[in-house]
Short mmCIF file of C-alpha atoms in Angstrom, two decimals:
data_model
loop_
_atom_site.label_atom_id
_atom_site.label_comp_id
_atom_site.label_asym_id
_atom_site.label_seq_id
_atom_site.Cartn_x
_atom_site.Cartn_y
_atom_site.Cartn_z
CA HIS A 1 -10.92 19.62 11.17
CA GLN A 2 -14.43 19.59 9.91
CA PRO A 3 -16.66 18.84 12.75
CA GLY A 4 -18.84 15.91 12.87
CA HIS A 5 -16.46 13.59 10.61
CA VAL A 6 -14.50 12.42 13.61
CA LYS A 7 -14.92 11.27 17.19
CA ASP A 8 -15.24 14.21 19.77
CA ASN A 9 -13.64 16.22 16.81
CA HIS A 10 -10.14 14.95 17.34
CA THR A 11 -7.44 16.15 15.07
CA GLY A 12 -4.21 14.24 14.43
CA ASP A 13 -2.06 17.69 14.64
CA VAL A 14 -0.53 16.36 17.72
CA ALA A 15 -1.59 12.68 18.52
CA CYS A 16 1.48 11.01 20.47
CA ASP A 17 3.93 13.71 19.06
CA HIS A 18 6.08 10.68 17.63
CA TYR A 19 7.22 13.62 15.32
CA HIS A 20 9.55 15.11 18.30
CA ARG A 21 9.83 12.48 20.86
CA TYR A 22 10.79 9.63 18.32
CA LYS A 23 14.47 9.34 20.10
CA GLU A 24 12.82 8.60 23.50
CA ASP A 25 10.29 6.56 21.92
CA PHE A 26 12.89 3.96 20.21
CA LYS A 27 14.55 4.26 23.39
CA LEU A 28 11.47 2.68 25.25
CA MET A 29 10.86 0.18 22.67
CA LYS A 30 14.64 -1.04 22.99
CA GLU A 31 13.42 -1.39 26.61
CA LEU A 32 10.78 -3.51 25.56
CA GLY A 33 12.98 -5.71 23.31
CA ILE A 34 11.14 -4.74 20.45
CA LYS A 35 13.53 -5.60 17.39
CA HIS A 36 11.24 -4.93 14.60
CA TYR A 37 9.53 -1.37 13.53
CA ARG A 38 7.23 -0.88 10.56
CA PHE A 39 6.14 2.80 10.01
CA SER A 40 4.99 5.38 7.12
CA VAL A 41 6.26 7.79 5.38
CA SER A 42 4.14 10.62 4.17
CA TRP A 43 3.87 10.98 0.53
CA PRO A 44 3.10 14.66 0.26
CA ARG A 45 5.93 15.52 3.34
CA LEU A 46 8.71 14.48 1.03
CA PHE A 47 6.75 15.93 -1.88
CA PRO A 48 4.22 18.42 -1.04
CA ASN A 49 2.91 18.85 -4.71
CA GLY A 50 3.19 15.09 -5.32
CA THR A 51 5.93 15.44 -8.08
CA GLY A 52 8.92 17.85 -8.46
CA GLU A 53 11.02 19.16 -5.83
CA LEU A 54 11.95 17.56 -2.53
CA ASN A 55 11.40 18.64 0.56
CA GLN A 56 14.50 18.29 2.35
CA GLU A 57 13.44 18.73 5.59
CA GLY A 58 10.98 16.33 5.47
CA ALA A 59 13.57 13.96 4.00
CA LYS A 60 15.77 14.37 6.85
CA PHE A 61 12.95 13.50 9.64
CA TYR A 62 12.82 10.43 7.76
CA SER A 63 16.55 9.76 7.75
CA ASP A 64 17.07 10.68 11.36
CA LEU A 65 13.85 7.98 12.25
CA ILE A 66 15.86 5.49 10.66
CA ASP A 67 18.94 6.23 12.34
CA ALA A 68 17.54 6.36 15.81
CA MET A 69 16.20 3.03 15.29
CA LEU A 70 19.20 1.33 14.11
CA GLU A 71 20.81 2.83 17.02
CA ASN A 72 18.74 1.01 18.94
CA GLY A 73 18.87 -2.26 17.43
CA ILE A 74 15.56 -2.03 15.67
CA GLU A 75 14.81 -3.30 12.01
CA PRO A 76 12.86 -0.25 9.89
CA TYR A 77 9.86 -1.82 7.71
CA MET A 78 9.16 1.15 5.39
CA THR A 79 5.34 1.89 4.38
CA LEU A 80 5.31 4.11 1.08
CA PHE A 81 1.25 4.97 1.38
CA HIS A 82 -0.84 5.00 4.47
CA TRP A 83 -3.45 6.87 2.64
CA ASP A 84 -2.35 10.34 2.64
CA TYR A 85 -2.29 11.41 -0.98
CA PRO A 86 -1.00 14.65 -2.14
CA TYR A 87 -3.29 16.84 -2.75
CA GLU A 88 -2.26 18.78 -6.11
CA LEU A 89 -2.36 15.18 -7.35
CA PHE A 90 -5.78 14.52 -6.02
CA LYS A 91 -7.03 17.62 -8.17
CA LYS A 92 -6.12 15.90 -11.09
CA GLY A 93 -7.61 12.56 -10.69
CA GLY A 94 -5.45 11.09 -8.16
CA TRP A 95 -5.88 6.60 -8.65
CA LEU A 96 -8.70 7.98 -11.49
CA ASN A 97 -5.73 9.57 -13.77
CA GLU A 98 -3.68 6.63 -15.10
CA ASP A 99 -0.47 9.07 -14.82
CA SER A 100 -0.60 8.19 -11.33
CA VAL A 101 1.28 5.13 -11.72
CA LYS A 102 4.17 7.39 -13.03
CA TRP A 103 3.61 9.68 -10.01
CA PHE A 104 3.48 6.65 -7.59
CA ALA A 105 6.74 4.99 -9.20
CA ASP A 106 8.75 8.16 -9.24
CA TYR A 107 8.11 8.71 -5.59
CA ALA A 108 8.89 5.21 -4.57
CA ALA A 109 12.25 5.63 -6.65
CA ALA A 110 12.76 8.60 -4.66
CA VAL A 111 12.47 7.17 -1.27
CA SER A 112 14.85 3.88 -2.85
CA ARG A 113 17.74 6.21 -3.25
CA LEU A 114 17.22 7.94 0.19
CA TYR A 115 16.51 5.23 2.28
CA SER A 116 17.61 1.78 1.02
CA ASP A 117 21.40 2.36 2.18
CA ARG A 118 19.70 1.57 5.68
CA CYS A 119 16.30 0.30 5.28
CA LYS A 120 15.98 -2.82 3.74
CA HIS A 121 12.30 -3.57 3.69
CA PHE A 122 9.41 -1.78 1.74
CA ILE A 123 5.74 -2.04 1.60
CA THR A 124 3.98 -0.26 -1.35
CA PHE A 125 0.31 0.59 -0.07
CA ASN A 126 -1.59 -0.31 3.13
CA GLU A 127 -4.71 -2.29 2.90
CA PRO A 128 -5.28 -1.20 -0.64
CA GLN A 129 -9.25 -2.77 -0.33
CA CYS A 130 -9.88 -0.23 2.10
CA PHE A 131 -8.19 2.98 0.55
CA LEU A 132 -9.80 2.22 -2.75
CA GLY A 133 -13.01 0.92 -1.49
CA MET A 134 -14.01 2.56 1.62
CA GLY A 135 -12.23 5.99 0.51
CA TYR A 136 -13.77 6.01 -2.82
CA PHE A 137 -16.85 3.27 -3.43
CA CYS A 138 -18.55 2.62 0.01
CA GLY A 139 -17.47 6.25 1.71
CA GLY A 140 -16.51 6.43 5.33
CA HIS A 141 -12.74 7.05 4.89
CA ALA A 142 -11.29 9.77 3.52
CA PRO A 143 -11.68 11.47 0.91
CA ASN A 144 -15.25 9.97 1.71
CA LEU A 145 -16.21 9.61 -1.85
CA ARG A 146 -18.85 7.18 -3.56
CA MET A 147 -17.55 6.95 -6.94
CA SER A 148 -19.25 4.90 -9.50
CA TYR A 149 -18.56 1.13 -10.72
CA LYS A 150 -16.51 2.20 -13.83
CA ASP A 151 -14.47 4.78 -11.69
CA ILE A 152 -13.69 2.57 -9.00
CA LEU A 153 -12.28 -0.29 -10.88
CA GLN A 154 -10.27 2.28 -13.11
CA MET A 155 -8.91 3.18 -9.56
CA CYS A 156 -8.35 -0.28 -8.80
CA HIS A 157 -6.57 -1.00 -12.06
CA ASN A 158 -4.17 2.19 -11.68
CA ALA A 159 -3.38 1.27 -7.84
CA LEU A 160 -2.24 -2.51 -9.24
CA LYS A 161 -0.06 -0.96 -12.02
CA ALA A 162 1.34 1.69 -9.22
CA HIS A 163 2.26 -1.03 -6.90
CA GLY A 164 3.90 -3.11 -9.96
CA ALA A 165 5.75 -0.29 -10.70
CA ALA A 166 6.28 0.89 -7.41
CA VAL A 167 8.06 -2.65 -6.76
CA ILE A 168 10.67 -2.14 -9.96
CA ALA A 169 11.22 1.17 -8.92
CA LEU A 170 12.36 0.18 -5.32
CA ARG A 171 14.63 -2.52 -6.62
CA GLU A 172 16.24 -0.53 -9.68
CA ASN A 173 17.25 2.38 -7.11
CA ALA A 174 18.10 0.21 -4.34
CA VAL A 175 21.92 0.35 -3.14
CA GLY A 176 21.75 -3.47 -2.29
CA PRO A 177 19.16 -6.03 -2.12
CA ILE A 178 15.79 -5.22 -0.48
CA LYS A 179 12.40 -7.25 0.17
CA VAL A 180 9.30 -5.49 -1.15
CA GLY A 181 5.72 -6.33 -0.65
CA TYR A 182 2.64 -4.83 0.21
CA ALA A 183 0.09 -5.05 3.36
CA PRO A 184 -3.77 -6.27 2.35
CA THR A 185 -6.29 -6.79 5.63
CA SER A 186 -8.48 -9.42 6.34
CA SER A 187 -10.97 -10.95 8.53
CA ALA A 188 -9.31 -13.09 11.15
CA SER A 189 -10.47 -16.28 13.00
CA TYR A 190 -9.85 -17.25 16.28
CA PRO A 191 -10.25 -20.42 18.22
CA ALA A 192 -13.09 -20.13 21.39
CA ASN A 193 -10.55 -22.80 23.21
CA GLU A 194 -7.47 -24.24 23.41
CA ASP A 195 -8.87 -27.89 22.27
CA PRO A 196 -6.21 -29.01 19.50
CA ALA A 197 -9.25 -29.95 17.06
CA THR A 198 -10.28 -26.56 17.37
CA ILE A 199 -7.16 -24.96 16.62
CA GLU A 200 -6.70 -26.61 13.60
CA ALA A 201 -10.35 -26.16 12.23
CA THR A 202 -9.74 -22.58 13.12
CA ARG A 203 -6.22 -22.43 10.98
CA LYS A 204 -8.12 -24.32 8.52
CA ASP A 205 -10.94 -21.78 7.82
CA TYR A 206 -8.65 -18.62 8.15
CA PHE A 207 -6.46 -20.11 5.23
CA ALA A 208 -9.42 -21.71 3.35
CA CYS A 209 -10.08 -20.96 -0.27
CA PRO A 210 -13.73 -21.29 -1.27
CA PRO A 211 -14.76 -23.99 -3.36
CA LEU A 212 -15.80 -21.73 -6.72
CA GLY A 213 -15.54 -22.99 -10.34
CA LEU A 214 -12.88 -21.53 -12.50
CA ALA A 215 -15.00 -18.56 -13.51
CA SER A 216 -16.06 -17.62 -9.88
CA LEU A 217 -12.55 -17.75 -8.90
CA ALA A 218 -11.01 -15.75 -11.69
CA VAL A 219 -14.00 -12.90 -10.80
CA VAL A 220 -13.14 -12.94 -7.16
CA ALA A 221 -9.23 -12.94 -7.67
CA ILE A 222 -9.04 -10.61 -10.42
CA PHE A 223 -10.99 -8.13 -8.22
CA HIS A 224 -8.92 -8.61 -5.64
CA THR A 225 -5.71 -7.40 -7.60
CA GLY A 226 -7.85 -4.66 -9.79
CA VAL A 227 -7.34 -6.53 -12.98
CA CYS A 228 -11.34 -6.83 -13.16
CA TYR A 229 -11.09 -3.20 -15.13
CA ALA A 230 -10.18 -5.32 -17.86
CA LEU A 231 -13.15 -7.45 -17.79
CA TYR A 232 -15.52 -4.42 -17.05
CA PHE A 233 -14.62 -3.18 -20.56
CA GLY A 234 -13.25 -6.06 -22.20
CA SER A 235 -11.14 -8.97 -23.05
CA MET A 236 -8.00 -9.89 -21.05
CA LYS A 237 -6.67 -9.63 -24.22
CA ASN A 238 -6.72 -6.01 -24.48
CA LEU A 239 -4.49 -5.27 -21.73
CA GLN A 240 -1.26 -3.82 -22.62
CA SER A 241 2.02 -5.82 -22.80
CA GLN A 242 3.47 -3.42 -19.99
CA THR A 243 0.50 -3.62 -17.64
CA ILE A 244 0.86 -7.75 -17.90
CA ALA A 245 4.68 -7.15 -17.11
CA ILE A 246 4.09 -5.01 -14.13
CA MET A 247 1.12 -7.42 -12.76
CA SER A 248 4.21 -9.98 -12.71
CA TYR A 249 5.70 -8.34 -10.03
CA ILE A 250 2.94 -8.98 -7.70
CA ASP A 251 3.14 -12.34 -6.65
CA PRO A 252 2.97 -15.68 -7.85
CA ILE A 253 -0.52 -16.32 -7.17
CA VAL A 254 -1.56 -13.47 -9.49
CA ALA A 255 0.69 -14.87 -12.16
CA VAL A 256 -1.52 -18.17 -11.55
CA ILE A 257 -4.63 -16.31 -11.59
CA LEU A 258 -3.46 -14.58 -14.78
CA SER A 259 -2.60 -17.67 -16.43
CA ALA A 260 -5.55 -19.33 -15.85
CA VAL A 261 -7.83 -16.33 -17.21
CA PHE A 262 -5.91 -16.32 -20.28
CA LEU A 263 -6.43 -20.04 -20.89
CA LYS A 264 -10.28 -19.55 -20.19
CA GLU A 265 -10.15 -16.81 -22.77
CA ARG A 266 -8.16 -19.11 -25.39
CA MET A 267 -10.59 -21.92 -24.55
CA SER A 268 -13.63 -19.72 -25.03
CA GLY A 269 -12.40 -19.00 -28.39
#
């Protein structure tokens, strides 16, 4: 609500009013043949202070939302964090505070207990490189801060562990089998024409891995996952075993990258 930060000074107070019109929204989606719907849960709506007492009214809203989807034959895909961070936790340092790992894991556990009986697909973070990089390093996104390299790498490190801890919490508290992932963002390549050769060249460009050496590949990959915090302050050997265990929940690629880095560490003595 601060003038000058948003085009035409718009706010999200009403927007499309999905909060009040979700039932008719899902009916329209059914008419369109939509079978899946990804939506985001507001952490501070469920826990106004970030931790502690659950807001029952907020919890009921998402429960009703899921029921309305299922009634219209729509499979829910729930995102836990789409950038609205509880202000009380922000005042304690937010992602810069190592306790943010437990805060987010506890939130994830509660979400799983509340909704995993009907929702089977969960996404921990939406575009972490945006809410961290553009929110706290480059500026431009809320909270529009410009942190030091040291601080942003600490935040990346904590967010990475928070993802892993949330995956564990979601699975351990789920009623039945669930699928969990996260939603990174990337720049897409599009073919300029319908020529099969152009389409194939576009596909290769989009999924290509740059021809980097081991050291460069490790640095790029580690920065993407947030592990570069460890390299910034010391050897990978200094990471706690708990951190490594949590990281293993991200994806197989991370495991391969970590193995390569550990091997390089051993070879360098």
